[in-house]
């Protein structure tokens, strides 16, 4: 079975695996925003998917101030990430790790996945910012890189966007 929106010829061309994500766990790193269950239910209904799935587990790595939780752009990003995964893998468990948009937030979110006793084998990050930008010190880049290596060694695949503006993210 392929996702409802993926034509069979594309599923075949990209060797998209069969199934609905049953028994799988997928992690998402978020930096602001919040999960809104009613929004997901509406999406599932509009997409013709079972409204009882997927299971979403929220993990608050760093407490977010109300302003960051209620930022419309961050909420939109969070819900888009959850709904894309729900559309592709509607029976998977989705673990959403929330932190702040900062060096510490990135490192803490990655570390939370690494130290999670029930860590997902795949993690999606739709946020991106090129190294060398104002928020990144070399120490933070090195620390994040070390955690990513540890996750890879533990068998966790981490997919990170290149940004909304292509490979240079700027």
Short mmCIF file of C-alpha atoms in Angstrom, two decimals:
data_model
loop_
_atom_site.label_atom_id
_atom_site.label_comp_id
_atom_site.label_asym_id
_atom_site.label_seq_id
_atom_site.Cartn_x
_atom_site.Cartn_y
_atom_site.Cartn_z
CA UNK A 1 0.00 0.00 0.00
CA UNK A 2 1.34 3.42 -0.93
CA UNK A 3 0.40 6.84 0.46
CA UNK A 4 -2.88 8.16 -0.89
CA UNK A 5 -1.19 11.05 -2.71
CA UNK A 6 1.64 9.10 -4.36
CA UNK A 7 0.86 7.70 -7.83
CA UNK A 8 1.91 4.06 -8.19
CA UNK A 9 4.40 4.83 -10.98
CA UNK A 10 6.24 7.29 -8.70
CA UNK A 11 6.13 4.87 -5.77
CA UNK A 12 7.70 2.25 -8.03
CA UNK A 13 10.27 4.65 -9.53
CA UNK A 14 11.52 5.67 -6.07
CA UNK A 15 11.19 2.19 -4.52
CA UNK A 16 8.78 3.59 -1.91
CA UNK A 17 8.26 0.82 0.63
CA UNK A 18 4.83 -0.75 0.97
CA UNK A 19 2.80 -0.36 4.13
CA UNK A 20 1.29 2.32 6.30
CA UNK A 21 4.01 2.73 8.93
CA UNK A 22 2.48 0.25 11.37
CA UNK A 23 4.91 -0.49 14.18
CA UNK A 24 7.26 2.31 13.13
CA UNK A 25 8.35 5.35 15.13
CA UNK A 26 9.42 8.59 13.45
CA UNK A 27 10.89 11.56 15.27
CA UNK A 28 10.55 15.22 14.40
CA UNK A 29 12.66 18.04 15.83
CA UNK A 30 10.74 21.29 16.28
CA UNK A 31 11.98 24.70 17.39
CA UNK A 32 8.93 26.59 18.56
CA UNK A 33 5.25 26.09 17.92
CA UNK A 34 3.06 23.39 19.37
CA UNK A 35 1.10 20.29 18.42
CA UNK A 36 -2.63 20.85 17.89
CA UNK A 37 -4.49 17.53 17.91
CA UNK A 38 -7.66 19.01 16.40
CA UNK A 39 -5.68 20.34 13.43
CA UNK A 40 -4.25 16.87 12.79
CA UNK A 41 -7.72 15.31 13.06
CA UNK A 42 -9.08 17.79 10.50
CA UNK A 43 -6.19 17.02 8.14
CA UNK A 44 -6.73 13.27 8.49
CA UNK A 45 -10.45 13.67 7.78
CA UNK A 46 -9.84 15.87 4.73
CA UNK A 47 -7.21 13.40 3.44
CA UNK A 48 -9.56 10.45 3.91
CA UNK A 49 -7.30 8.81 6.49
CA UNK A 50 -8.28 7.05 9.71
CA UNK A 51 -8.76 9.77 12.31
CA UNK A 52 -7.56 7.43 15.07
CA UNK A 53 -4.03 7.42 13.72
CA UNK A 54 -1.18 8.22 14.05
CA UNK A 55 -0.17 8.37 17.70
CA UNK A 56 1.67 11.63 18.42
CA UNK A 57 3.98 11.76 21.45
CA UNK A 58 5.08 15.25 22.51
CA UNK A 59 8.48 15.58 24.18
CA UNK A 60 9.18 19.03 25.62
CA UNK A 61 12.97 19.15 25.69
CA UNK A 62 13.14 22.83 26.69
CA UNK A 63 10.16 24.74 28.03
CA UNK A 64 9.03 27.24 25.43
CA UNK A 65 7.69 30.66 26.40
CA UNK A 66 4.09 31.30 25.32
CA UNK A 67 5.25 33.65 22.55
CA UNK A 68 7.28 30.87 20.90
CA UNK A 69 4.53 28.26 21.39
CA UNK A 70 1.89 30.52 19.86
CA UNK A 71 3.90 31.88 16.93
CA UNK A 72 1.72 31.20 13.85
CA UNK A 73 4.70 30.44 11.59
CA UNK A 74 6.13 27.95 14.07
CA UNK A 75 2.75 26.29 14.60
CA UNK A 76 2.32 26.05 10.83
CA UNK A 77 5.77 24.47 10.44
CA UNK A 78 5.11 22.00 13.25
CA UNK A 79 1.72 20.93 11.96
CA UNK A 80 2.98 20.67 8.38
CA UNK A 81 5.79 18.37 9.53
CA UNK A 82 3.41 16.16 11.52
CA UNK A 83 0.79 16.05 8.77
CA UNK A 84 3.26 15.15 6.02
CA UNK A 85 4.49 12.19 8.06
CA UNK A 86 0.90 11.25 8.99
CA UNK A 87 0.03 11.27 5.28
CA UNK A 88 2.92 8.99 4.34
CA UNK A 89 2.89 6.76 7.44
CA UNK A 90 -0.57 7.09 8.99
CA UNK A 91 -0.11 4.18 11.41
CA UNK A 92 3.33 5.21 12.72
CA UNK A 93 4.02 6.74 16.11
CA UNK A 94 5.32 10.29 15.72
CA UNK A 95 7.59 11.59 18.49
CA UNK A 96 7.81 15.39 18.39
CA UNK A 97 10.77 16.91 20.27
CA UNK A 98 10.23 20.61 21.09
CA UNK A 99 13.02 23.03 21.90
CA UNK A 100 14.05 26.62 21.23
CA UNK A 101 15.55 27.99 18.01
CA UNK A 102 19.09 28.44 19.27
CA UNK A 103 22.39 26.59 19.42
CA UNK A 104 21.37 25.14 22.78
CA UNK A 105 17.96 24.21 21.42
CA UNK A 106 19.50 22.27 18.53
CA UNK A 107 22.04 20.49 20.70
CA UNK A 108 19.46 19.70 23.40
CA UNK A 109 16.95 18.38 20.85
CA UNK A 110 19.54 16.13 19.20
CA UNK A 111 20.76 14.97 22.60
CA UNK A 112 17.17 14.20 23.66
CA UNK A 113 16.83 11.80 20.74
CA UNK A 114 20.21 10.24 21.49
CA UNK A 115 19.35 9.62 25.15
CA UNK A 116 15.71 8.61 24.58
CA UNK A 117 15.25 4.99 25.72
CA UNK A 118 12.60 4.62 23.04
CA UNK A 119 14.33 6.67 20.33
CA UNK A 120 12.93 6.59 16.81
CA UNK A 121 15.12 5.01 14.11
CA UNK A 122 14.50 7.99 11.83
CA UNK A 123 14.35 11.69 12.65
CA UNK A 124 13.15 14.51 10.40
CA UNK A 125 14.23 18.13 10.81
CA UNK A 126 12.59 20.64 8.48
CA UNK A 127 14.51 23.58 9.93
CA UNK A 128 17.92 24.45 8.56
CA UNK A 129 20.51 27.16 8.81
CA UNK A 130 23.91 27.09 7.18
CA UNK A 131 26.97 26.78 9.37
CA UNK A 132 28.85 30.02 9.85
CA UNK A 133 25.68 32.02 10.41
CA UNK A 134 25.32 34.26 13.44
CA UNK A 135 23.73 31.67 15.73
CA UNK A 136 26.37 28.99 15.15
CA UNK A 137 29.64 28.94 17.06
CA UNK A 138 32.22 26.36 16.08
CA UNK A 139 31.70 24.68 19.45
CA UNK A 140 27.97 24.21 18.72
CA UNK A 141 28.67 22.92 15.18
CA UNK A 142 31.18 20.42 16.58
CA UNK A 143 28.81 19.32 19.35
CA UNK A 144 25.88 18.86 16.95
CA UNK A 145 28.16 16.98 14.54
CA UNK A 146 29.33 14.67 17.35
CA UNK A 147 25.74 13.89 18.34
CA UNK A 148 24.79 13.25 14.69
CA UNK A 149 27.71 10.79 14.43
CA UNK A 150 26.56 9.04 17.61
CA UNK A 151 23.01 8.82 16.25
CA UNK A 152 24.33 7.36 12.98
CA UNK A 153 26.42 4.82 14.90
CA UNK A 154 23.30 3.86 16.87
CA UNK A 155 21.46 3.24 13.58
CA UNK A 156 19.36 6.42 13.60
CA UNK A 157 18.87 8.19 10.28
CA UNK A 158 18.57 11.98 10.58
CA UNK A 159 17.18 13.92 7.61
CA UNK A 160 17.70 17.71 7.74
CA UNK A 161 16.41 20.22 5.23
CA UNK A 162 18.73 22.34 3.17
CA UNK A 163 16.39 25.26 3.70
CA UNK A 164 13.66 26.97 1.79
CA UNK A 165 16.11 28.62 -0.61
CA UNK A 166 18.03 25.61 -1.89
CA UNK A 167 21.38 24.22 -0.90
CA UNK A 168 22.79 27.42 0.63
CA UNK A 169 19.69 27.98 2.83
CA UNK A 170 20.14 31.72 2.61
#
